[in-house]
Tab-separated table of C-alpha atoms and ligand atoms in Angstrom:
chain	number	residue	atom	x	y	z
A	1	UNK	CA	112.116	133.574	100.112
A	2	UNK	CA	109.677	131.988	98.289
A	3	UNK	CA	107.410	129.356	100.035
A	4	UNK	CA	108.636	125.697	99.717
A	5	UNK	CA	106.098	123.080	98.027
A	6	UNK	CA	106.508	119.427	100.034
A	7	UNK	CA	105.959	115.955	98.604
A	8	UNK	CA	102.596	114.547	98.618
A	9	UNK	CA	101.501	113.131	102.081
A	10	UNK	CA	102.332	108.762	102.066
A	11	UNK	CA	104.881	109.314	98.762
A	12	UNK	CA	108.397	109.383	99.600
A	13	UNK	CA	111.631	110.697	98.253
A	14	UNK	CA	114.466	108.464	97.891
A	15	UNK	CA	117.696	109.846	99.518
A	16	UNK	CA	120.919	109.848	97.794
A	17	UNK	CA	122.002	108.280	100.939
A	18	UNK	CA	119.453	105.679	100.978
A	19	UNK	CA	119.319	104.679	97.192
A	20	UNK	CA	122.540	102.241	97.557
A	21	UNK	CA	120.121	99.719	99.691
A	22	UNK	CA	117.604	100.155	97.299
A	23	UNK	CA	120.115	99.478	94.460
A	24	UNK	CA	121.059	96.334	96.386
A	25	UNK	CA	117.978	94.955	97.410
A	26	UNK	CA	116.472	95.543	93.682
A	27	UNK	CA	119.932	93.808	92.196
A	28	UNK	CA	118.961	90.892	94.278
A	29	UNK	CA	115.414	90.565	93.163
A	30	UNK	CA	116.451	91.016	89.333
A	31	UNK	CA	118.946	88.459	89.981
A	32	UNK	CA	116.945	85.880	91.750
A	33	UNK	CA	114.049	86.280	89.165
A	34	UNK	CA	116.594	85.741	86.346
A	35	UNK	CA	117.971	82.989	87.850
A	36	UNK	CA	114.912	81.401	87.641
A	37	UNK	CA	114.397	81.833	83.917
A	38	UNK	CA	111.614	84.842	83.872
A	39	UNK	CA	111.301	87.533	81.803
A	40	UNK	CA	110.671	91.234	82.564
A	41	UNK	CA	107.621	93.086	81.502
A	42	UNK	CA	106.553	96.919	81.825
A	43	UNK	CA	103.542	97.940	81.911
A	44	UNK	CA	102.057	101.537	81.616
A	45	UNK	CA	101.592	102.881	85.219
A	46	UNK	CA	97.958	104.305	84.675
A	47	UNK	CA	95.552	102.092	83.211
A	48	UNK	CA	91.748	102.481	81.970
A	49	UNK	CA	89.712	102.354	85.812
A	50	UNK	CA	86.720	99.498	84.407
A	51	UNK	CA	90.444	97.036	84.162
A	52	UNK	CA	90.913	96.943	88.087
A	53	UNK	CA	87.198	97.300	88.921
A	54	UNK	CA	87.005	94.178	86.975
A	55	UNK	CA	89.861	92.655	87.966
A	56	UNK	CA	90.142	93.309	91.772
A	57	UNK	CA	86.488	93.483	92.363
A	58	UNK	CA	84.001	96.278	93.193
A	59	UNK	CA	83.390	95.506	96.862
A	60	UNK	CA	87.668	95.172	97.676
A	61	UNK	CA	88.572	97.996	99.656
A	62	UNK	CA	91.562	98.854	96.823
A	63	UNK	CA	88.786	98.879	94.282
A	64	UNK	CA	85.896	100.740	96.624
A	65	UNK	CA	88.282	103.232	98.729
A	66	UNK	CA	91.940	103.279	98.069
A	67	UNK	CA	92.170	104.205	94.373
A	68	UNK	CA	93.673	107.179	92.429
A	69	UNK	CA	90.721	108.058	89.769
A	70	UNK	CA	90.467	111.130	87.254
A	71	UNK	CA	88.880	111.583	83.987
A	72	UNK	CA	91.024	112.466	81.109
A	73	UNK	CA	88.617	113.651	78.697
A	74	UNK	CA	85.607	111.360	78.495
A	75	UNK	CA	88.074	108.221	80.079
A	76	UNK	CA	87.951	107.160	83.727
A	77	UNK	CA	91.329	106.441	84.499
A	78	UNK	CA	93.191	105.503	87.610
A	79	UNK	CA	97.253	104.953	89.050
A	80	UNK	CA	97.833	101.169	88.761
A	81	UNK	CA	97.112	100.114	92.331
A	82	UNK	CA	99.167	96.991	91.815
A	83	UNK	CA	100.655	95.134	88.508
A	84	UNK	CA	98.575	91.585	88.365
A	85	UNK	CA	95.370	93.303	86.572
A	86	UNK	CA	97.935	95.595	83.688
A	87	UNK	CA	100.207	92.585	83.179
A	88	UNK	CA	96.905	90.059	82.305
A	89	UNK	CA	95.661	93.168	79.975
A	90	UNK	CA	98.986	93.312	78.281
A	91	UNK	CA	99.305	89.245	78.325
A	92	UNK	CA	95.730	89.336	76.426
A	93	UNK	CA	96.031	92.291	74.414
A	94	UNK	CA	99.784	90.960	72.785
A	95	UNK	CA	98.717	87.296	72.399
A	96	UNK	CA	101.528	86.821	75.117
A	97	UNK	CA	100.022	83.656	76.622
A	98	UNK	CA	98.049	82.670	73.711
A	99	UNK	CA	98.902	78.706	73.556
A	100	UNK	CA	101.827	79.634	75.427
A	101	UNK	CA	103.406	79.158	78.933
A	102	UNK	CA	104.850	82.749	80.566
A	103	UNK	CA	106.997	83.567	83.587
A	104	UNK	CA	107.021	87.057	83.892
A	105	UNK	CA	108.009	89.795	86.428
A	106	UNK	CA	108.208	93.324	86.913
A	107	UNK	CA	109.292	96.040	88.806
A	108	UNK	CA	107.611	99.472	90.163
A	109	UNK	CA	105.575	102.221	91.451
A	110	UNK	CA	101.577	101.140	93.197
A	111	UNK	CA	99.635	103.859	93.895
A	112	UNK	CA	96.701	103.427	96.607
A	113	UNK	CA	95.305	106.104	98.979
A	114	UNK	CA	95.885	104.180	102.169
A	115	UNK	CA	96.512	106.050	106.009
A	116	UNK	CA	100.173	105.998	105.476
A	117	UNK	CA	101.903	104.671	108.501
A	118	UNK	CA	105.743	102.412	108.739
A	119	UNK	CA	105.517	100.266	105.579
A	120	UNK	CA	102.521	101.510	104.480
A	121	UNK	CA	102.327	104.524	101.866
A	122	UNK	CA	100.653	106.080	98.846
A	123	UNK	CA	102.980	105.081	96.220
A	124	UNK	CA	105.018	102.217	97.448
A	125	UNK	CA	106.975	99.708	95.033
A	126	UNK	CA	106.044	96.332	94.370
A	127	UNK	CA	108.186	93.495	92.229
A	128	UNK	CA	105.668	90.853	91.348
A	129	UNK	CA	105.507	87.609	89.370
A	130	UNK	CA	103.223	86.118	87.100
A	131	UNK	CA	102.964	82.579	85.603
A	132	UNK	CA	100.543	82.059	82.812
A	133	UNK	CA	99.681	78.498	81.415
A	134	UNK	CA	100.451	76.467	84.293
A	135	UNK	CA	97.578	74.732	85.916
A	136	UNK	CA	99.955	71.891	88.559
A	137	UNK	CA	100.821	72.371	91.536
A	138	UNK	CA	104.925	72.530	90.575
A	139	UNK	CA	104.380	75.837	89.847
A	140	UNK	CA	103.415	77.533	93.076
A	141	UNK	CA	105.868	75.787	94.514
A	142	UNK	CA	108.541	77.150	92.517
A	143	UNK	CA	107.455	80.458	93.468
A	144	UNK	CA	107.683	79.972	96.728
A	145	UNK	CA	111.014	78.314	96.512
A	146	UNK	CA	112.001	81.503	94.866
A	147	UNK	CA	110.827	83.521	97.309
A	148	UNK	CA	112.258	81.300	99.589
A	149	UNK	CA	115.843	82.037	97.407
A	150	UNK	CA	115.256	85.381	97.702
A	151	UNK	CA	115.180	85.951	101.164
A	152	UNK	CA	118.641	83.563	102.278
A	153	UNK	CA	119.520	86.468	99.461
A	154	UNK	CA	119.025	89.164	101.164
A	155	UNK	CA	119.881	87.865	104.847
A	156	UNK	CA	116.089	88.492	105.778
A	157	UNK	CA	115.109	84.457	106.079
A	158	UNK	CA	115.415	84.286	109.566
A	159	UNK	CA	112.887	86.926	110.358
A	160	UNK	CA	110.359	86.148	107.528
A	161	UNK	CA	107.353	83.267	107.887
A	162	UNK	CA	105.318	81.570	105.341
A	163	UNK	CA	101.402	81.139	105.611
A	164	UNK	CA	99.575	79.198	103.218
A	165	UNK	CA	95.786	78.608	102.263
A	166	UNK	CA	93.798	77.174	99.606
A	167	UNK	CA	90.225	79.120	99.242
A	168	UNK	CA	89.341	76.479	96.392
A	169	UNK	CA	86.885	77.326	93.360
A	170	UNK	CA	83.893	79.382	93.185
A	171	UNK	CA	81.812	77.545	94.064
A	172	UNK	CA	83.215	76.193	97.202
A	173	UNK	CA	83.791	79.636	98.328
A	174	UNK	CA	80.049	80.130	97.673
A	175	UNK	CA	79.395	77.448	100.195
A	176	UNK	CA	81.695	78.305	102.489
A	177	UNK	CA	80.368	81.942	102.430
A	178	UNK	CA	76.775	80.985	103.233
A	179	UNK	CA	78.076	78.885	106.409
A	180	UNK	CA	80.252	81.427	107.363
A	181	UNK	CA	77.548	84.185	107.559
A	182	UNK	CA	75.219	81.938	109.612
A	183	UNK	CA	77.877	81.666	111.772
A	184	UNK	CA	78.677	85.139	112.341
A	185	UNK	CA	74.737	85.985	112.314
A	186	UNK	CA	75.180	84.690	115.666
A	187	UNK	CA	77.656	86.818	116.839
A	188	UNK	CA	76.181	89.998	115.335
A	189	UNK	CA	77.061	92.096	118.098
A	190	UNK	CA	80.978	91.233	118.138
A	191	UNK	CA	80.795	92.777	114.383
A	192	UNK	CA	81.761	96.564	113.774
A	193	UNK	CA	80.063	98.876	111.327
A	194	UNK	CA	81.994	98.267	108.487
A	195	UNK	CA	82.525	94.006	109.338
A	196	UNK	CA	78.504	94.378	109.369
A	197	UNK	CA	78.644	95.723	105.564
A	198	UNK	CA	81.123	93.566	104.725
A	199	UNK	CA	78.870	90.080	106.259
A	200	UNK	CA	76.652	91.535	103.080
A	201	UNK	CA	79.503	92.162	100.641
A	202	UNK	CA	82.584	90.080	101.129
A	203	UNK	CA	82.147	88.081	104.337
A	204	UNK	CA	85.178	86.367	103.484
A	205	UNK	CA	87.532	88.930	104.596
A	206	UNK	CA	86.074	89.590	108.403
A	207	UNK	CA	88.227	86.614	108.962
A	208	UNK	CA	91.558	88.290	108.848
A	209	UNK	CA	89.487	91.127	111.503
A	210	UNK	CA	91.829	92.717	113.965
A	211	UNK	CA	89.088	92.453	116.752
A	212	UNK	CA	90.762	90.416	119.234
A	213	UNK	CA	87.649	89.128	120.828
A	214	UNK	CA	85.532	88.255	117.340
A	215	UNK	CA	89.396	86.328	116.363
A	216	UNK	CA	88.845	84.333	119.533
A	217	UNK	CA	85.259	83.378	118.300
A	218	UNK	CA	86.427	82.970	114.464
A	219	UNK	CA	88.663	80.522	115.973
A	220	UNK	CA	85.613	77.966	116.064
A	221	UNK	CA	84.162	79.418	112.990
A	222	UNK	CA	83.728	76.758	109.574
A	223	UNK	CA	86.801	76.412	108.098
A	224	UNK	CA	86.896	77.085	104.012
A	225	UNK	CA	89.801	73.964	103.698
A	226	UNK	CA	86.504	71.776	105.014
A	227	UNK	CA	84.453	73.295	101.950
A	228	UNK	CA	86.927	72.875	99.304
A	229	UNK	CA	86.154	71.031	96.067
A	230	UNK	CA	88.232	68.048	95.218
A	231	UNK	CA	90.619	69.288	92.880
A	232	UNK	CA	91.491	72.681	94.989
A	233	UNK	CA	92.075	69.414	97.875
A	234	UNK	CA	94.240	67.815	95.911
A	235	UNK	CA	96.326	70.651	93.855
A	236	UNK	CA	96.980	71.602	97.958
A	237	UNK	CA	97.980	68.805	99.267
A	238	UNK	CA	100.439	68.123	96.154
A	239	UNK	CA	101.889	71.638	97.006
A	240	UNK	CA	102.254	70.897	100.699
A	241	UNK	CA	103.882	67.584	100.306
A	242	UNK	CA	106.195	68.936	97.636
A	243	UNK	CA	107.035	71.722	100.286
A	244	UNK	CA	107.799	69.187	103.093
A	245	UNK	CA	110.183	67.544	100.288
A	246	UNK	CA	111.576	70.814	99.388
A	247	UNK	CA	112.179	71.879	103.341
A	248	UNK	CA	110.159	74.613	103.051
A	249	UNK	CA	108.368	75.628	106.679
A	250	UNK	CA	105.013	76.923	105.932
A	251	UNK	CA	102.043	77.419	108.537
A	252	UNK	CA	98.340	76.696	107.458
A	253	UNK	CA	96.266	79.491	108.606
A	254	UNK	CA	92.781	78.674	107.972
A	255	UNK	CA	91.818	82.866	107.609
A	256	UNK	CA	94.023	83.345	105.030
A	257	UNK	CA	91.973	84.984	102.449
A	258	UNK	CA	93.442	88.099	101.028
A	259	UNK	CA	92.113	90.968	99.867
A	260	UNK	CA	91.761	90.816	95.923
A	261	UNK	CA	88.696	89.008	94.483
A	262	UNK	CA	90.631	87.386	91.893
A	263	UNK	CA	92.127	84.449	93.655
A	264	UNK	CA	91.187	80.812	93.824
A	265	UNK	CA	93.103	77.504	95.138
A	266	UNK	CA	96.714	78.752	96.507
A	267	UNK	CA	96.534	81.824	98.588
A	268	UNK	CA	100.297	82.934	100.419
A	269	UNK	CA	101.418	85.519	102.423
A	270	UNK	CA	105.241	85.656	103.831
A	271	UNK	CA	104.859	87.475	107.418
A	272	UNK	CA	107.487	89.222	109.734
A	273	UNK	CA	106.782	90.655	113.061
A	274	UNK	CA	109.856	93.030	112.888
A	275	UNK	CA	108.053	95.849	111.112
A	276	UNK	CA	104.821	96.435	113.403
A	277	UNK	CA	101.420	96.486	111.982
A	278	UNK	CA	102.481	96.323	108.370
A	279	UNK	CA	104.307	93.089	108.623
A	280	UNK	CA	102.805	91.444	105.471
A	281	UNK	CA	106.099	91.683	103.002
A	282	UNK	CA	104.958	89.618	99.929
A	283	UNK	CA	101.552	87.902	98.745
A	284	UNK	CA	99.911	86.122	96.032
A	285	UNK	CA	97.949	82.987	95.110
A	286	UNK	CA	96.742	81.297	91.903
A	287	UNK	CA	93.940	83.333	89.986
A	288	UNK	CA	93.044	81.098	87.407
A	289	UNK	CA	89.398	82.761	86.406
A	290	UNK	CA	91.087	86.354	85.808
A	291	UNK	CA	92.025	85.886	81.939
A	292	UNK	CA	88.891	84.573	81.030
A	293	UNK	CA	87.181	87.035	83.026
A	294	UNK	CA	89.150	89.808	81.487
A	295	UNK	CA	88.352	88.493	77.753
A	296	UNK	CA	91.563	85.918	77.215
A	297	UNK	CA	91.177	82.624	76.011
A	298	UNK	CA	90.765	80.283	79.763
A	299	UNK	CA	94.509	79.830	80.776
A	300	UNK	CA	95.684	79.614	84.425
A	301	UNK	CA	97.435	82.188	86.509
A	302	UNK	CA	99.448	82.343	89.708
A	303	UNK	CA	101.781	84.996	91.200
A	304	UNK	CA	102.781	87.227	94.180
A	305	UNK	CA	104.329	90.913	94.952
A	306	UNK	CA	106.379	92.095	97.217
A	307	UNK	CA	106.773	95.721	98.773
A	308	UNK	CA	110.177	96.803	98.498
A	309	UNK	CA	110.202	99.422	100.987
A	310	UNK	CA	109.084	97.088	103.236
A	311	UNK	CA	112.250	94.678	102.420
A	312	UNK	CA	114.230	97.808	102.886
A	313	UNK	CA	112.761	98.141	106.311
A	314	UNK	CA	113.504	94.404	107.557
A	315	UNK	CA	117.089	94.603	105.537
A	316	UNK	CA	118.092	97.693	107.497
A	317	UNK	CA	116.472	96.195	110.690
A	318	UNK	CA	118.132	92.594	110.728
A	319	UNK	CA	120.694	92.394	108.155
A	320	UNK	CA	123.606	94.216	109.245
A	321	UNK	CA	126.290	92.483	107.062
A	322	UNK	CA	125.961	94.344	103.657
A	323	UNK	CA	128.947	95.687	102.121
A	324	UNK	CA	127.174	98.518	100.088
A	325	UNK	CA	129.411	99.651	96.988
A	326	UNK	CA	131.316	103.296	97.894
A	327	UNK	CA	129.648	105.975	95.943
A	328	UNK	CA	133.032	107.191	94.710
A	329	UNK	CA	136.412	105.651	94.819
A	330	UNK	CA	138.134	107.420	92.486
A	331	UNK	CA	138.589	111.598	93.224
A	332	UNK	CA	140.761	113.113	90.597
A	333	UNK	CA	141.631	116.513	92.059
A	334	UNK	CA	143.587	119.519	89.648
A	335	UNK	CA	144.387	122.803	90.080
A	336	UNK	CA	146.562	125.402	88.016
A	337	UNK	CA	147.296	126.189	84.290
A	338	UNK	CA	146.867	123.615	81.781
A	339	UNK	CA	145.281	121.148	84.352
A	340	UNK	CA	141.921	120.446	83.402
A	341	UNK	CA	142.329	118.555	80.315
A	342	UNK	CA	144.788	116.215	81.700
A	343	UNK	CA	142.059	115.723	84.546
A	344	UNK	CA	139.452	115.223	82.005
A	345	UNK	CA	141.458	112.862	80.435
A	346	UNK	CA	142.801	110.659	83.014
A	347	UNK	CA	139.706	110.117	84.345
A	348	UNK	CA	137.678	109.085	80.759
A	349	UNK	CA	140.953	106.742	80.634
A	350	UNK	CA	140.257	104.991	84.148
A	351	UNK	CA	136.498	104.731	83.282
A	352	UNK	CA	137.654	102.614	79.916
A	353	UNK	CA	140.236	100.708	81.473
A	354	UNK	CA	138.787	99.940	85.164
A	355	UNK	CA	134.551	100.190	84.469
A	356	UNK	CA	133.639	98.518	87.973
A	357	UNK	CA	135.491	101.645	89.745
A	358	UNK	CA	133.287	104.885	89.713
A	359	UNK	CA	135.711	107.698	89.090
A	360	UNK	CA	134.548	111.849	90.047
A	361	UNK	CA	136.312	114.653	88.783
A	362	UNK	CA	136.077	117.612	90.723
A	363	UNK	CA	134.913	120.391	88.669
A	364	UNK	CA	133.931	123.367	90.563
A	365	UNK	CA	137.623	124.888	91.213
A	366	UNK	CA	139.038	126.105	94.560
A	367	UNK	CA	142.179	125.073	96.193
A	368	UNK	CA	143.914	121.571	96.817
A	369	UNK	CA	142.686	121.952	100.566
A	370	UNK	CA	139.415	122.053	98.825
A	371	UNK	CA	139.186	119.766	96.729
A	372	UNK	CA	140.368	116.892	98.815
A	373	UNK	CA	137.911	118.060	101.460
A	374	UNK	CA	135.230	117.256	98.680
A	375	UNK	CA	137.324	113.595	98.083
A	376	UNK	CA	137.172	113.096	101.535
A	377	UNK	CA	133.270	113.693	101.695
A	378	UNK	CA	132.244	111.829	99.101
A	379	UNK	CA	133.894	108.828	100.581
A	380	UNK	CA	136.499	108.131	97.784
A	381	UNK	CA	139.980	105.849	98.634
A	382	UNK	CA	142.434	107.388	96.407
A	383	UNK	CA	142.844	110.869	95.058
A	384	UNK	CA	144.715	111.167	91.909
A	385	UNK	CA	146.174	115.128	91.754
A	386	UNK	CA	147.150	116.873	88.926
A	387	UNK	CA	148.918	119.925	89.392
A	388	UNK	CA	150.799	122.208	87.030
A	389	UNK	CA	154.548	120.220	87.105
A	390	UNK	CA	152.129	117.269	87.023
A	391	UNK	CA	150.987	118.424	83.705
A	392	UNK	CA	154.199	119.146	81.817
A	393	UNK	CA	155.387	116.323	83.164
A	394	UNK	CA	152.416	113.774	82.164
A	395	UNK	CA	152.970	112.658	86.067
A	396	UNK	CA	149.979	112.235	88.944
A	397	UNK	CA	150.379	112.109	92.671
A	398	UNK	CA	148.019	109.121	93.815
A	399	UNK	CA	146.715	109.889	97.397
A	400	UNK	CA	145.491	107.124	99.354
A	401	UNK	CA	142.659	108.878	101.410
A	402	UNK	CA	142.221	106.156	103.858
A	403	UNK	CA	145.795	105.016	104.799
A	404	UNK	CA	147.720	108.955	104.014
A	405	UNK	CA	150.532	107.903	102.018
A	406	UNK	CA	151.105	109.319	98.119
A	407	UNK	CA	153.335	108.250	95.359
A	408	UNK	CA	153.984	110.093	91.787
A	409	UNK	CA	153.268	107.690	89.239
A	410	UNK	CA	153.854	108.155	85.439
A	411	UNK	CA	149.974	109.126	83.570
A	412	UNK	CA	150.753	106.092	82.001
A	413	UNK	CA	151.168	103.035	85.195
A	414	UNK	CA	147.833	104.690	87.251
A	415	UNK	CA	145.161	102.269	85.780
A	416	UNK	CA	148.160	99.160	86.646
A	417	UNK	CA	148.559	100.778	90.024
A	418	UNK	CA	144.433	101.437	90.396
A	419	UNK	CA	144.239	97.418	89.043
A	420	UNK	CA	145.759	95.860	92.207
A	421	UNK	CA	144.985	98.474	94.612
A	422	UNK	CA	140.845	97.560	94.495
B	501	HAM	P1	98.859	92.784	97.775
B	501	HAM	O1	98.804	91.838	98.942
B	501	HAM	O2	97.787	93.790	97.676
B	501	HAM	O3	98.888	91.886	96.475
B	501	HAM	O4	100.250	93.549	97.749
B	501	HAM	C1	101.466	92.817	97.737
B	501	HAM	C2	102.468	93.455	98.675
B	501	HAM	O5	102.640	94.835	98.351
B	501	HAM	C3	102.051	93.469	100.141
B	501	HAM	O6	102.332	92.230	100.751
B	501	HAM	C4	102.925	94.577	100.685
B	501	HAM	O7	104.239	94.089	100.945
B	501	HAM	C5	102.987	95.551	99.519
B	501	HAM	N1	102.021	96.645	99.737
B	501	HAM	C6	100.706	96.659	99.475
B	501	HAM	N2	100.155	97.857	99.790
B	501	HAM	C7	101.164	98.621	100.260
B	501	HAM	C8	101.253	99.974	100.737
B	501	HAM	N3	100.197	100.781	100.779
B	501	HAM	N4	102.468	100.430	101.144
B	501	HAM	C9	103.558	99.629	101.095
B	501	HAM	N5	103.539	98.351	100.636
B	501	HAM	C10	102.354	97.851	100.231
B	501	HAM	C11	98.944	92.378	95.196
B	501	HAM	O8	99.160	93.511	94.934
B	501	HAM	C12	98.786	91.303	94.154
B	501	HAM	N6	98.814	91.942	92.824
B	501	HAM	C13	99.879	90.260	94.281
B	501	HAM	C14	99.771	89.182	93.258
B	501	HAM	C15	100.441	89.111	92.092
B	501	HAM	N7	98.951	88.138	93.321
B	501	HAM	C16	99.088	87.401	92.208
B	501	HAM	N8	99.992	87.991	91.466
């Protein structure tokens, strides 16, 4: 035989078996975000690499280690390693937020070349959100409400926690950065290789270390909500106190930083500790610098993404109530001379009439004993049989798989009958 080629290491197959729960969880997202009033986008999955480098920053471990790069003739181009940098391109390039307020969201593959581990892969699938145009507070609240939505949605609420940050403007951060080293230049030793390069490049994000004993000394470290300008203080204290109104539970965690360059004011990051390491399952902020900086006309930002296979995870973990749709409830079984057609055409018929139901023909011969093997298998509740007096006589036996007991019914009553049976 000849040798077998496997998927790439970190990207994963979907399973028949497993795409209902994807179906479901997605449905929920779409129907949250639509509730909500936003609109979808798509966006081209590889874009031009100088967008994210831009975008994300040089020194961001996405930007400096984790992203898929080739050249395609004389253009550097790279797998979108997450949707805020293509939608602002798109937003700029169709005049999409030109005078103009957007809510926008999307839906897809994120490619970054991570150690895969539970929750954590190569291509994974974010939905994200992003508001253009709206510089108050009211805004990131409403995303968090949604979010909020969301989860009740999809029975995950329970397990899921909200932390919340403001890292303020620039030049705040500049400040804050400058104390923040001296403080660290004190505890030198505590600092690993790579928390040593990043005290040069991007001190900012040694704060969220997993070092258990340089944590314990962060712990009396300057705090950036001390350094903040006035405005960031006040845009964060409006969305706190509209929070506490809204009786949203939120925690404050001081580290909170994430690990894009774009962001200023609101950071977020909903938490679980049901998935292990990779517990983060949605984050965002306000990035109100990025259109400008990507050659817009000045307009605010703010947005989050979530990974969906890490909702699937915590679904599958603590939600144990979902009544996922049957694959097949509807087996229309035939055998004999002259049977196909009317099998062909009863079922076309119960797909008109009865659209919700999801109706299989088998097509692939055999006997009766077969054939309802194959209903049985693929889960459907009634078989409808056509055999050759069933033919002449425009008659079909209905079969009720679960409970055992069958009727002949005239071609004619089955979508009635089908009607009140589901
Ligand atoms: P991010 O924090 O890099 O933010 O990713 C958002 C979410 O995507 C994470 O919380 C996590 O659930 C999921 N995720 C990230 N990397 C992986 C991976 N390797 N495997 C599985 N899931 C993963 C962003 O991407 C920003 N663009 C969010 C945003 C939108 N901020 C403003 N607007």
């Amino acid at each position: 035989m000849a040798k077998t080629i496997q998927a790439i290491r970190g990207m994963n197959d979907c399973a028949p078996t497993e795409s209902p729960l994807w179906q479901w969880v997605e449905d929920k997202v779409r129907n949250v975000l639509q509730s909500y009033g936003y609109s979808e986008v798509r966006m081209p999955i590889v874009e031009s690499t100088p967008l994210f480098a831009r975008a994300i920053g040089e020194v961001t471990d996405v930007v400096s280690k984790e992203m898929y790069t080739f050249w395609d003739n004389d253009e550097q181009l790279t797998l979108r390693p997450e949707g805020t940098a293509g939608c602002v391109r798109a937003a700029i390039e169709h005049g999409w937020i030109y005078n103009n307020e957007q809510r926008l969201w999307y839906m897809g593959p994120m490619f970054r070349h991570e150690r895969p581990q539970k929750g954590r892969y190569r291509q994974f699938h974010q939905a994200g959100v992003e508001v253009f145009g709206i510089a108050n507070p009211e805004i990131d609240a409403e995303l968090i409400l949604l979010t909020a939505r969301l989860w009740k949605e999809l029975g995950i609420d329970q397990h899921v926690s909200l932390q919340l940050n403001s890292i303020g403007s620039l030049e705040a951060r500049k400040n804050y950065r400058s104390a923040l080293v001296e403080f660290l230049q004190q505890h030198i030793d505590l600092l690993s290789d790579e928390e040593k390069e990043r005290l040069e490049k991007n001190p900012l994000r040694i704060l969220d270390s997993k070092n258990q004993a340089l944590q314990e000394v962060l712990n009396g470290a300057p705090k950036l909500l001390d350094y903040l300008d006035e405005e960031s203080r006040t845009h964060f204290a409006q969305l706190c106190t509209l929070l506490d109104e809204m009786g949203i539970a939120y925690e404050v965690n001081p580290k909170l930083v994430r690990g894009l360059d774009y962001y200023n004011k609101t950071v977020f990051e909903w938490v679980t500790s049901a998935l292990g390491a990779q517990g983060t399952v949605c984050g965002g902020g306000r990035y109100d610098g990025l259109v400008e900086q990507l050659g817009g006309h000045a307009t605010t930002g703010v947005g989050f993404a979530m990974g969906l296979e890490r909702l699937v995870l915590l679904v599958q973990e603590v939600n144990q109530h979902i009544d996922l749709p049957r694959a097949v409830d509807i087996y229309v079984v035939h055998t004999g001379e002259g049977t196909t057609l009317p099998a062909f055409q009863l079922a076309e018929k119960l797909r008109t009439n009865l659209p919700h139901l999801r109706t299989m023909t088998h097509c692939s011969g055999g006997n009766f004993k077969k054939q309802f093997k194959r209903a049985d298998k693929v889960g459907a509740k009634f078989a409808l049989v056509i055999g050759e007096s069933e033919a002449q006589n425009q008659q079909v036996v209905v079969k009720d798989l679960l409970g055992g007991e069958q009727q002949v019914l005239a071609q004619a009553d089955v979508v009635d009958f089908l009607k009140t049976a589901f």
